[in-house]
Amino acid sequence: MPTIKLLVVDDDQNLLELARARLSSANYDVTVAVDAEEALKAAKSGSFDLAIVDMRLADEDGMTLMEQLHGINPSMPVIILTGHASVEGAVEAMKRGAYTYLTKPFDPRELLIQIERALDSCKLASENVRLKDLLKEKYDFANIVAKSDRMQRVLEAVTRIAKADSTVYIHGESGTGKELIAKAIHLASARKDKPFVAINCAAIPETLLESELFGHEKGAFTGAVRSTKGLFTQAHEGTLFLDEIGDMPLTIQVKLLRALEERQFYPVGSEKPVQVDVRVVVATKKDLVEEVKRGLFREDLFYRIHVIPLVLPPLKERTEDIPPLVDHLLRKICQQVKKDVVGLTPKAMQKLMQHDWPGNVRELENTLEFAVTMTQNNVISDDLILQTKGPTPPSVVEEAPQAHLLPVPGSLRSLKEARADFERAYLIRLLELCSGKASKAAEIAGKYRADFYDLLKKHEIKLADYKRPN
Ligand SMILES: Nc1ncnc2c1ncn2[C@@H]1O[C@H](COP(=O)(O)OP(=O)(O)OP(=O)(O)O)[C@@H](O)[C@H]1O
Ligand SMILES: [Mg+2]
């Protein structure tokens, strides 16, 4: 075991000699200092595991010295020595980071006990930090399934680029995991304890996007009753994720380009530039090279963001990821819906392997969620695997017209609208499953037939469209 190094600072020579003798005989490596100057010199030239500091020194007070020592080594525990008269000061020192204090004259055994305790708790704290780091690291990648070589390479790239501050450009079809990877980049970076701020550029009306991103001054436009910080500012020292950047209007592209180049920007209606330290990650499912050619995306901005490109392959090009994804997603879904489904029948799995997944992992997740919800066994059979036909999944939610979006930050639709969308998608899936048999569908949905018909009518769904000959 390496010897533990202690620093004892007191202006009383006798006390220093006594402490040195006592502590050395307890196998500590002791350095003594008579004043702050000597103590700081010692601390700078060698690292100590713990310091014992007298509250009253000739050249400085012990509290200031403690803070200076913490400036050199923030995690070193400090024990304060104090006379009876200045216990209050010692309590204040504890508030400012001292481990504990002892009043003079103190029992040397008590000092030894306190030293041991301080060292133990310090060790525990640093082990906790390490453990947390490890767990977090594991967590970052534990929720990303990447069995295929292509996804393995993506994850390797994520690890390599995470620590840099360069802009990352994620390209991939809808549902391939762009947001998941963007978060993983943040969590694997030194910015992980700072904010990760995401914005979907396609979901926010042009008029609001600028102030969302850069903030605005009070009175900058009608309705701007107070000044607001933009997302760039909220993401200070963290990561800003610009999703669907291909949908950013040209006017805002200009402003973004300037913000990225100059690392500063002007909030709407303000003449005072704001400086921020933000790492930018962008994602797009559009082919931006094509968009540049068509004049819909600025070429200069494209080159400014296309620094580290990451391509997420479509699921159909990495089918070996499907079985582990199924395992992972089943566990995730079962936890959410509190059901215990252990797997799929071979035929059901075969069906998943053969599908071409236009909606990629998200579609796989939806398919499994439906199957888990519907199944009455703990194994999913192939008749519960309903896949979408055609190139785009008939997701009612995604087809919702922009007019549904509320003009508020984040642009969520109302709960009522979201519920209606869900209800409609649910009914369609249910009727597909039941081949248009209303009685069976009503039973699964837990509705009386008459109510079920009302629901279909409300959503303008025709039973006949789902009837299949048996
Ligand atoms: N490799 C993966 N491992 C585990 N889960 C994944 C993986 N890829 C995607 N997912 C899951 O699939 C869903 C869709 O992923 P995500 O939202 O990141 O995709 P996206 O590319 O941003 O989609 P969109 O283009 O529709 O916004 C999420 O629930 C995500 O957790
Ligand atoms: Mg996304």
mmCIF file of C-alpha atoms in Angstrom, residues 1-372:
data_model
loop_
_atom_site.group_PDB
_atom_site.id
_atom_site.type_symbol
_atom_site.label_atom_id
_atom_site.label_comp_id
_atom_site.label_asym_id
_atom_site.label_seq_id
_atom_site.Cartn_x
_atom_site.Cartn_y
_atom_site.Cartn_z
ATOM 1 C CA MET A 1 0.000 0.000 0.000
ATOM 2 C CA PRO A 2 1.422 3.419 -0.882
ATOM 3 C CA THR A 3 2.075 5.671 2.082
ATOM 4 C CA ILE A 4 -0.505 8.306 2.736
ATOM 5 C CA LYS A 5 0.799 11.851 2.619
ATOM 6 C CA LEU A 6 -0.420 14.386 5.147
ATOM 7 C CA LEU A 7 0.230 18.103 5.330
ATOM 8 C CA VAL A 8 0.050 19.739 8.768
ATOM 9 C CA VAL A 9 -0.046 23.547 8.950
ATOM 10 C CA ASP A 10 0.222 25.342 12.319
ATOM 11 C CA ASP A 11 2.172 28.321 13.555
ATOM 12 C CA ASP A 12 2.886 26.512 16.821
ATOM 13 C CA GLN A 13 6.216 24.677 16.386
ATOM 14 C CA ASN A 14 5.568 22.445 19.413
ATOM 15 C CA LEU A 15 2.296 21.259 18.030
ATOM 16 C CA LEU A 16 3.907 20.555 14.677
ATOM 17 C CA GLU A 17 6.605 18.401 16.234
ATOM 18 C CA LEU A 18 4.081 16.530 18.305
ATOM 19 C CA ALA A 19 1.831 15.929 15.324
ATOM 20 C CA ARG A 20 4.742 14.780 13.198
ATOM 21 C CA ALA A 21 5.798 12.238 15.850
ATOM 22 C CA ARG A 22 2.282 10.913 16.418
ATOM 23 C CA LEU A 23 1.257 10.680 12.796
ATOM 24 C CA SER A 24 4.551 9.222 11.606
ATOM 25 C CA SER A 25 4.269 6.470 14.148
ATOM 26 C CA ALA A 26 0.834 5.723 12.651
ATOM 27 C CA ASN A 27 2.677 5.201 9.338
ATOM 28 C CA TYR A 28 1.678 8.431 7.660
ATOM 29 C CA ASP A 29 4.147 10.417 5.599
ATOM 30 C CA VAL A 30 4.030 13.828 7.277
ATOM 31 C CA THR A 31 5.059 17.229 5.937
ATOM 32 C CA VAL A 32 4.770 20.245 8.244
ATOM 33 C CA ALA A 33 4.463 23.945 7.431
ATOM 34 C CA VAL A 34 4.513 26.915 9.811
ATOM 35 C CA ASP A 35 2.575 29.285 7.596
ATOM 36 C CA ALA A 36 0.379 29.560 4.522
ATOM 37 C CA GLU A 37 3.249 30.416 2.248
ATOM 38 C CA GLU A 38 5.187 27.302 3.171
ATOM 39 C CA ALA A 39 2.028 25.189 2.984
ATOM 40 C CA LEU A 40 1.165 26.359 -0.520
ATOM 41 C CA LYS A 41 4.718 25.769 -1.689
ATOM 42 C CA ALA A 42 4.555 22.204 -0.384
ATOM 43 C CA ALA A 43 1.118 21.604 -1.900
ATOM 44 C CA LYS A 44 2.279 22.764 -5.295
ATOM 45 C CA SER A 45 5.326 20.561 -5.322
ATOM 46 C CA GLY A 46 3.706 17.331 -4.202
ATOM 47 C CA SER A 47 0.221 15.987 -3.862
ATOM 48 C CA PHE A 48 -1.220 15.318 -0.413
ATOM 49 C CA ASP A 49 -4.013 12.971 0.575
ATOM 50 C CA LEU A 50 -5.165 15.168 3.437
ATOM 51 C CA ALA A 51 -4.326 18.454 5.134
ATOM 52 C CA ILE A 52 -4.693 19.531 8.756
ATOM 53 C CA VAL A 53 -4.864 23.305 8.968
ATOM 54 C CA ASP A 54 -4.870 25.585 11.992
ATOM 55 C CA MET A 55 -7.597 28.184 11.840
ATOM 56 C CA ARG A 56 -5.312 30.972 12.918
ATOM 57 C CA LEU A 57 -1.983 31.281 11.180
ATOM 58 C CA ALA A 58 0.527 34.072 11.383
ATOM 59 C CA ASP A 59 0.237 35.169 7.753
ATOM 60 C CA GLU A 60 -3.270 34.118 6.763
ATOM 61 C CA ASP A 61 -6.425 32.653 8.201
ATOM 62 C CA GLY A 62 -6.845 28.902 7.895
ATOM 63 C CA MET A 63 -10.062 29.199 5.906
ATOM 64 C CA THR A 64 -8.406 31.136 3.111
ATOM 65 C CA LEU A 65 -5.537 28.693 3.086
ATOM 66 C CA MET A 66 -8.015 25.810 2.879
ATOM 67 C CA GLU A 67 -9.616 27.383 -0.147
ATOM 68 C CA GLN A 68 -6.255 27.909 -1.776
ATOM 69 C CA LEU A 69 -5.346 24.295 -1.108
ATOM 70 C CA HIS A 70 -8.644 23.199 -2.646
ATOM 71 C CA GLY A 71 -7.779 25.323 -5.643
ATOM 72 C CA ILE A 72 -4.748 23.083 -6.105
ATOM 73 C CA ASN A 73 -6.475 19.810 -5.243
ATOM 74 C CA PRO A 74 -10.278 20.113 -4.994
ATOM 75 C CA SER A 75 -10.892 16.628 -3.618
ATOM 76 C CA MET A 76 -8.328 16.697 -0.770
ATOM 77 C CA PRO A 77 -10.061 16.543 2.628
ATOM 78 C CA VAL A 78 -9.049 19.272 5.096
ATOM 79 C CA ILE A 79 -9.338 19.018 8.879
ATOM 80 C CA ILE A 80 -9.422 22.367 10.661
ATOM 81 C CA LEU A 81 -7.806 22.886 14.069
ATOM 82 C CA THR A 82 -9.296 25.620 16.176
ATOM 83 C CA GLY A 83 -9.270 27.154 19.622
ATOM 84 C CA HIS A 84 -12.483 27.024 21.667
ATOM 85 C CA ALA A 85 -13.059 30.691 21.041
ATOM 86 C CA SER A 86 -13.321 30.345 17.282
ATOM 87 C CA VAL A 87 -15.530 27.299 16.857
ATOM 88 C CA GLU A 88 -17.930 29.418 14.828
ATOM 89 C CA GLY A 89 -15.222 30.055 12.299
ATOM 90 C CA ALA A 90 -14.564 26.334 12.065
ATOM 91 C CA VAL A 91 -18.239 25.653 11.417
ATOM 92 C CA GLU A 92 -18.121 28.225 8.647
ATOM 93 C CA ALA A 93 -15.056 26.431 7.272
ATOM 94 C CA MET A 94 -17.038 23.201 7.104
ATOM 95 C CA LYS A 95 -19.698 24.952 5.096
ATOM 96 C CA ARG A 96 -16.974 25.986 2.711
ATOM 97 C CA GLY A 97 -15.636 22.496 2.255
ATOM 98 C CA ALA A 98 -13.625 21.454 5.328
ATOM 99 C CA TYR A 99 -14.162 17.814 6.211
ATOM 100 C CA THR A 100 -14.369 18.450 9.969
ATOM 101 C CA TYR A 101 -12.724 20.394 12.784
ATOM 102 C CA LEU A 102 -11.041 19.590 16.096
ATOM 103 C CA THR A 103 -10.808 21.985 19.035
ATOM 104 C CA LYS A 104 -7.469 22.466 20.719
ATOM 105 C CA PRO A 105 -6.131 20.911 22.793
ATOM 106 C CA PHE A 106 -7.215 17.745 21.053
ATOM 107 C CA ASP A 107 -6.788 14.098 21.860
ATOM 108 C CA PRO A 108 -4.272 12.666 19.359
ATOM 109 C CA ARG A 109 -6.363 9.492 19.137
ATOM 110 C CA GLU A 110 -9.328 11.589 18.055
ATOM 111 C CA LEU A 111 -7.177 13.159 15.353
ATOM 112 C CA LEU A 112 -6.183 9.710 14.074
ATOM 113 C CA ILE A 113 -9.821 8.607 13.947
ATOM 114 C CA GLN A 114 -10.878 11.712 12.042
ATOM 115 C CA ILE A 115 -8.025 11.332 9.558
ATOM 116 C CA GLU A 116 -9.057 7.766 8.823
ATOM 117 C CA ARG A 117 -12.682 8.724 8.389
ATOM 118 C CA ALA A 118 -11.855 11.585 6.077
ATOM 119 C CA LEU A 119 -9.631 9.374 3.941
ATOM 120 C CA ASP A 120 -12.297 6.674 3.777
ATOM 121 C CA SER A 121 -15.042 9.012 2.724
ATOM 122 C CA CYS A 122 -12.768 10.605 0.172
ATOM 123 C CA LYS A 123 -11.942 7.196 -1.292
ATOM 124 C CA LEU A 124 -15.616 6.316 -1.379
ATOM 125 C CA ALA A 125 -16.474 9.548 -3.125
ATOM 126 C CA SER A 126 -13.881 9.052 -5.821
ATOM 127 C CA GLU A 127 -14.943 5.446 -6.293
ATOM 128 C CA ASN A 128 -18.515 6.615 -6.683
ATOM 129 C CA VAL A 129 -17.525 9.057 -9.350
ATOM 130 C CA ARG A 130 -15.637 6.340 -11.171
ATOM 131 C CA LEU A 131 -18.516 3.906 -10.823
ATOM 132 C CA LYS A 132 -20.980 6.466 -12.064
ATOM 133 C CA ASP A 133 -18.768 7.181 -15.055
ATOM 134 C CA LEU A 134 -18.536 3.503 -15.818
ATOM 135 C CA LEU A 135 -22.261 2.991 -15.464
ATOM 136 C CA LYS A 136 -22.989 5.971 -17.590
ATOM 137 C CA GLU A 137 -20.600 4.809 -20.271
ATOM 138 C CA LYS A 138 -22.246 1.447 -20.233
ATOM 139 C CA TYR A 139 -25.645 3.043 -20.330
ATOM 140 C CA ASP A 140 -24.770 5.232 -23.307
ATOM 141 C CA PHE A 141 -24.107 2.299 -25.479
ATOM 142 C CA ALA A 142 -26.126 -0.355 -23.689
ATOM 143 C CA ASN A 143 -29.316 1.003 -25.173
ATOM 144 C CA ILE A 144 -27.905 1.010 -28.670
ATOM 145 C CA VAL A 145 -28.008 -2.308 -30.461
ATOM 146 C CA ALA A 146 -25.188 -2.626 -32.955
ATOM 147 C CA LYS A 147 -24.367 -6.159 -33.978
ATOM 148 C CA SER A 148 -23.783 -5.534 -37.654
ATOM 149 C CA ASP A 149 -20.352 -4.396 -38.806
ATOM 150 C CA ARG A 150 -21.838 -1.209 -40.172
ATOM 151 C CA MET A 151 -23.411 -0.207 -36.865
ATOM 152 C CA GLN A 152 -20.260 -1.287 -35.007
ATOM 153 C CA ARG A 153 -18.334 1.130 -37.156
ATOM 154 C CA VAL A 154 -20.833 3.867 -36.376
ATOM 155 C CA LEU A 155 -20.364 3.302 -32.638
ATOM 156 C CA GLU A 156 -16.588 3.267 -32.974
ATOM 157 C CA ALA A 157 -16.812 6.563 -34.789
ATOM 158 C CA VAL A 158 -19.074 7.949 -32.070
ATOM 159 C CA THR A 159 -16.488 7.062 -29.419
ATOM 160 C CA ARG A 160 -13.706 8.646 -31.433
ATOM 161 C CA ILE A 161 -15.497 11.885 -32.283
ATOM 162 C CA ALA A 162 -17.348 12.409 -29.031
ATOM 163 C CA LYS A 163 -14.492 14.220 -27.337
ATOM 164 C CA ALA A 164 -13.943 16.662 -30.181
ATOM 165 C CA ASP A 165 -16.057 19.764 -30.588
ATOM 166 C CA SER A 166 -16.528 19.554 -34.341
ATOM 167 C CA THR A 167 -19.994 19.549 -35.831
ATOM 168 C CA VAL A 168 -21.399 16.091 -36.494
ATOM 169 C CA TYR A 169 -23.643 15.455 -39.473
ATOM 170 C CA ILE A 170 -25.921 12.433 -39.102
ATOM 171 C CA HIS A 171 -27.615 11.168 -42.207
ATOM 172 C CA GLY A 172 -30.129 8.348 -42.222
ATOM 173 C CA GLU A 173 -33.638 7.390 -43.223
ATOM 174 C CA SER A 174 -36.509 7.987 -40.875
ATOM 175 C CA GLY A 175 -36.351 5.824 -37.746
ATOM 176 C CA THR A 176 -32.736 4.682 -38.146
ATOM 177 C CA GLY A 177 -31.691 6.077 -34.763
ATOM 178 C CA LYS A 178 -30.392 9.549 -35.575
ATOM 179 C CA GLU A 179 -31.592 11.095 -32.334
ATOM 180 C CA LEU A 180 -30.337 8.129 -30.312
ATOM 181 C CA ILE A 181 -26.864 8.541 -31.800
ATOM 182 C CA ALA A 182 -26.921 12.303 -31.275
ATOM 183 C CA LYS A 183 -27.612 11.718 -27.560
ATOM 184 C CA ALA A 184 -24.895 9.075 -27.362
ATOM 185 C CA ILE A 185 -22.392 11.571 -28.798
ATOM 186 C CA HIS A 186 -23.363 14.050 -26.104
ATOM 187 C CA LEU A 187 -23.191 11.489 -23.297
ATOM 188 C CA ALA A 188 -19.804 10.233 -24.425
ATOM 189 C CA SER A 189 -18.388 13.757 -24.541
ATOM 190 C CA ALA A 190 -16.920 15.981 -21.862
ATOM 191 C CA ARG A 191 -20.154 17.989 -22.116
ATOM 192 C CA LYS A 192 -22.239 15.130 -20.764
ATOM 193 C CA ASP A 193 -23.211 16.894 -17.538
ATOM 194 C CA LYS A 194 -24.312 20.011 -19.412
ATOM 195 C CA PRO A 195 -27.562 20.332 -21.352
ATOM 196 C CA PHE A 196 -28.484 18.376 -24.461
ATOM 197 C CA VAL A 197 -30.978 20.573 -26.273
ATOM 198 C CA ALA A 198 -32.865 19.272 -29.294
ATOM 199 C CA ILE A 199 -35.002 21.071 -31.830
ATOM 200 C CA ASN A 200 -36.874 19.702 -34.807
ATOM 201 C CA CYS A 201 -36.451 22.348 -37.492
ATOM 202 C CA ALA A 202 -39.282 20.844 -39.542
ATOM 203 C CA ALA A 203 -41.844 21.131 -36.785
ATOM 204 C CA ILE A 204 -41.585 24.841 -36.048
ATOM 205 C CA PRO A 205 -43.035 27.545 -38.272
ATOM 206 C CA GLU A 206 -40.461 29.738 -39.981
ATOM 207 C CA THR A 207 -41.571 32.837 -38.114
ATOM 208 C CA LEU A 208 -40.858 31.235 -34.753
ATOM 209 C CA LEU A 209 -37.781 29.211 -35.554
ATOM 210 C CA GLU A 210 -35.408 32.165 -35.482
ATOM 211 C CA SER A 211 -36.426 33.300 -32.016
ATOM 212 C CA GLU A 212 -36.538 29.691 -30.818
ATOM 213 C CA LEU A 213 -32.920 29.254 -31.831
ATOM 214 C CA PHE A 214 -31.445 32.614 -30.991
ATOM 215 C CA GLY A 215 -33.901 34.120 -28.523
ATOM 216 C CA HIS A 216 -35.475 37.545 -28.724
ATOM 217 C CA GLU A 217 -35.607 40.867 -26.984
ATOM 218 C CA LYS A 218 -38.738 42.106 -25.316
ATOM 219 C CA GLY A 219 -40.871 43.854 -27.944
ATOM 220 C CA ALA A 220 -38.948 42.386 -30.883
ATOM 221 C CA PHE A 221 -42.236 41.384 -32.474
ATOM 222 C CA THR A 222 -45.923 41.370 -31.604
ATOM 223 C CA GLY A 223 -46.389 39.044 -28.684
ATOM 224 C CA ALA A 224 -42.789 39.235 -27.487
ATOM 225 C CA VAL A 225 -43.794 40.511 -24.065
ATOM 226 C CA ARG A 226 -40.537 39.578 -22.442
ATOM 227 C CA SER A 227 -37.097 38.705 -23.703
ATOM 228 C CA THR A 228 -36.375 35.020 -24.054
ATOM 229 C CA LYS A 229 -33.232 32.988 -24.219
ATOM 230 C CA GLY A 230 -32.913 30.905 -27.336
ATOM 231 C CA LEU A 231 -31.907 27.263 -27.538
ATOM 232 C CA PHE A 232 -28.335 28.181 -28.440
ATOM 233 C CA THR A 233 -28.046 29.913 -25.084
ATOM 234 C CA GLN A 234 -29.829 27.134 -23.243
ATOM 235 C CA ALA A 235 -27.334 24.662 -24.683
ATOM 236 C CA HIS A 236 -24.336 26.688 -23.447
ATOM 237 C CA GLU A 237 -21.422 24.341 -22.675
ATOM 238 C CA GLY A 238 -23.562 21.448 -23.868
ATOM 239 C CA THR A 239 -24.795 20.078 -27.166
ATOM 240 C CA LEU A 240 -27.400 21.516 -29.529
ATOM 241 C CA PHE A 241 -29.110 18.945 -31.738
ATOM 242 C CA LEU A 242 -30.631 20.422 -34.891
ATOM 243 C CA ASP A 243 -32.929 17.710 -36.187
ATOM 244 C CA GLU A 244 -34.263 17.767 -39.762
ATOM 245 C CA ILE A 245 -31.873 20.543 -40.649
ATOM 246 C CA GLY A 246 -32.781 20.025 -44.307
ATOM 247 C CA ASP A 247 -36.104 21.667 -43.536
ATOM 248 C CA MET A 248 -34.599 24.846 -42.175
ATOM 249 C CA PRO A 249 -35.806 27.859 -44.161
ATOM 250 C CA LEU A 250 -33.123 29.658 -46.184
ATOM 251 C CA THR A 251 -33.460 32.874 -44.197
ATOM 252 C CA ILE A 252 -32.558 31.088 -40.989
ATOM 253 C CA GLN A 253 -29.811 29.115 -42.679
ATOM 254 C CA VAL A 254 -27.975 32.428 -43.198
ATOM 255 C CA LYS A 255 -28.186 33.260 -39.517
ATOM 256 C CA LEU A 256 -27.147 29.771 -38.464
ATOM 257 C CA LEU A 257 -24.131 29.896 -40.751
ATOM 258 C CA ARG A 258 -23.021 33.147 -39.177
ATOM 259 C CA ALA A 259 -23.574 31.810 -35.660
ATOM 260 C CA LEU A 260 -21.475 28.728 -36.425
ATOM 261 C CA GLU A 261 -18.706 30.711 -38.053
ATOM 262 C CA GLU A 262 -18.464 33.480 -35.533
ATOM 263 C CA ARG A 263 -19.547 31.533 -32.440
ATOM 264 C CA GLN A 264 -21.822 34.442 -31.641
ATOM 265 C CA PHE A 265 -25.221 35.688 -32.752
ATOM 266 C CA TYR A 266 -27.758 38.437 -32.227
ATOM 267 C CA PRO A 267 -31.100 37.574 -30.576
ATOM 268 C CA VAL A 268 -34.089 38.815 -32.618
ATOM 269 C CA GLY A 269 -34.428 42.560 -32.026
ATOM 270 C CA SER A 270 -31.110 42.889 -30.203
ATOM 271 C CA GLU A 271 -27.914 44.614 -31.175
ATOM 272 C CA LYS A 272 -25.860 42.980 -28.497
ATOM 273 C CA PRO A 273 -24.079 39.838 -29.665
ATOM 274 C CA VAL A 274 -24.310 36.742 -27.490
ATOM 275 C CA GLN A 275 -21.419 34.338 -27.252
ATOM 276 C CA VAL A 276 -21.940 30.690 -26.521
ATOM 277 C CA ASP A 277 -19.885 27.536 -26.314
ATOM 278 C CA VAL A 278 -22.023 24.900 -27.996
ATOM 279 C CA ARG A 279 -21.288 21.692 -29.820
ATOM 280 C CA VAL A 280 -23.643 21.274 -32.724
ATOM 281 C CA VAL A 281 -24.956 17.944 -33.997
ATOM 282 C CA VAL A 282 -27.287 18.001 -36.994
ATOM 283 C CA ALA A 283 -29.421 15.283 -38.529
ATOM 284 C CA THR A 284 -31.246 14.908 -41.789
ATOM 285 C CA LYS A 285 -33.064 12.249 -43.715
ATOM 286 C CA LYS A 286 -32.929 14.336 -46.857
ATOM 287 C CA ASP A 287 -30.040 14.124 -49.273
ATOM 288 C CA LEU A 288 -28.634 17.584 -48.676
ATOM 289 C CA VAL A 289 -26.295 17.418 -51.669
ATOM 290 C CA GLU A 290 -29.422 17.129 -53.761
ATOM 291 C CA GLU A 291 -31.083 19.954 -51.815
ATOM 292 C CA VAL A 292 -28.037 22.155 -52.448
ATOM 293 C CA LYS A 293 -28.282 21.426 -56.177
ATOM 294 C CA ARG A 294 -31.946 22.354 -56.109
ATOM 295 C CA GLY A 295 -31.148 25.616 -54.373
ATOM 296 C CA LEU A 296 -33.073 24.672 -51.214
ATOM 297 C CA PHE A 297 -30.062 24.401 -48.954
ATOM 298 C CA ARG A 298 -27.150 26.804 -48.825
ATOM 299 C CA GLU A 299 -23.947 25.286 -50.088
ATOM 300 C CA ASP A 300 -21.775 27.243 -47.643
ATOM 301 C CA LEU A 301 -23.859 26.038 -44.698
ATOM 302 C CA PHE A 302 -23.693 22.475 -46.006
ATOM 303 C CA TYR A 303 -19.886 22.571 -45.947
ATOM 304 C CA ARG A 304 -19.921 24.242 -42.535
ATOM 305 C CA ILE A 305 -21.968 21.433 -40.976
ATOM 306 C CA HIS A 306 -20.679 18.511 -43.013
ATOM 307 C CA VAL A 307 -17.580 18.202 -40.855
ATOM 308 C CA ILE A 308 -17.881 14.710 -39.402
ATOM 309 C CA PRO A 309 -20.446 12.763 -41.398
ATOM 310 C CA LEU A 310 -22.070 9.680 -39.870
ATOM 311 C CA VAL A 311 -24.319 7.533 -42.023
ATOM 312 C CA LEU A 312 -26.910 5.314 -40.366
ATOM 313 C CA PRO A 313 -27.733 2.425 -42.691
ATOM 314 C CA PRO A 314 -31.364 1.433 -43.240
ATOM 315 C CA LEU A 315 -32.475 -1.598 -41.242
ATOM 316 C CA LYS A 316 -32.958 -3.761 -44.321
ATOM 317 C CA GLU A 317 -29.229 -3.465 -45.029
ATOM 318 C CA ARG A 318 -28.336 -4.832 -41.578
ATOM 319 C CA THR A 319 -30.799 -7.627 -40.908
ATOM 320 C CA GLU A 320 -28.445 -9.264 -38.399
ATOM 321 C CA ASP A 321 -29.360 -6.368 -36.098
ATOM 322 C CA ILE A 322 -33.019 -7.447 -36.140
ATOM 323 C CA PRO A 323 -32.901 -10.344 -33.617
ATOM 324 C CA PRO A 324 -30.908 -8.404 -30.991
ATOM 325 C CA LEU A 325 -33.087 -5.349 -31.630
ATOM 326 C CA VAL A 326 -36.171 -7.488 -31.062
ATOM 327 C CA ASP A 327 -34.751 -8.670 -27.727
ATOM 328 C CA HIS A 328 -33.852 -5.159 -26.686
ATOM 329 C CA LEU A 329 -37.126 -3.570 -27.793
ATOM 330 C CA LEU A 330 -39.239 -6.350 -26.257
ATOM 331 C CA ARG A 331 -37.596 -5.757 -22.905
ATOM 332 C CA LYS A 332 -38.117 -2.017 -23.233
ATOM 333 C CA ILE A 333 -41.770 -2.361 -24.260
ATOM 334 C CA CYS A 334 -42.574 -4.981 -21.613
ATOM 335 C CA GLN A 335 -41.232 -2.658 -18.970
ATOM 336 C CA GLN A 336 -43.403 0.164 -20.261
ATOM 337 C CA VAL A 337 -46.640 -1.777 -20.585
ATOM 338 C CA LYS A 338 -45.905 -4.052 -17.608
ATOM 339 C CA LYS A 339 -46.263 -7.312 -19.509
ATOM 340 C CA ASP A 340 -44.052 -10.319 -19.581
ATOM 341 C CA VAL A 341 -43.410 -11.342 -23.163
ATOM 342 C CA VAL A 342 -40.318 -13.474 -23.598
ATOM 343 C CA GLY A 343 -39.979 -13.751 -27.348
ATOM 344 C CA LEU A 344 -41.386 -14.597 -30.740
ATOM 345 C CA THR A 345 -42.269 -17.832 -32.474
ATOM 346 C CA PRO A 346 -39.759 -18.773 -35.211
ATOM 347 C CA LYS A 347 -42.368 -17.973 -37.832
ATOM 348 C CA ALA A 348 -42.940 -14.520 -36.374
ATOM 349 C CA MET A 349 -39.191 -13.868 -36.330
ATOM 350 C CA GLN A 350 -38.934 -15.040 -39.916
ATOM 351 C CA LYS A 351 -41.593 -12.541 -40.875
ATOM 352 C CA LEU A 352 -39.585 -9.760 -39.250
ATOM 353 C CA MET A 353 -36.398 -10.828 -41.011
ATOM 354 C CA GLN A 354 -38.086 -10.760 -44.407
ATOM 355 C CA HIS A 355 -39.776 -7.402 -44.137
ATOM 356 C CA ASP A 356 -38.006 -4.443 -45.716
ATOM 357 C CA TRP A 357 -38.736 -1.933 -42.913
ATOM 358 C CA PRO A 358 -39.310 1.387 -44.667
ATOM 359 C CA GLY A 359 -39.773 2.963 -41.239
ATOM 360 C CA ASN A 360 -36.637 1.233 -39.917
ATOM 361 C CA VAL A 361 -36.129 0.680 -36.169
ATOM 362 C CA ARG A 362 -39.048 2.901 -35.260
ATOM 363 C CA GLU A 363 -41.361 0.752 -37.384
ATOM 364 C CA LEU A 364 -39.952 -2.407 -35.804
ATOM 365 C CA GLU A 365 -40.583 -0.891 -32.385
ATOM 366 C CA ASN A 366 -44.189 0.001 -33.293
ATOM 367 C CA THR A 367 -44.815 -3.443 -34.733
ATOM 368 C CA LEU A 368 -43.567 -5.082 -31.538
ATOM 369 C CA GLU A 369 -45.471 -2.680 -29.323
ATOM 370 C CA PHE A 370 -48.676 -3.574 -31.086
ATOM 371 C CA ALA A 371 -47.928 -7.294 -30.826
ATOM 372 C CA VAL A 372 -47.063 -7.077 -27.126
#
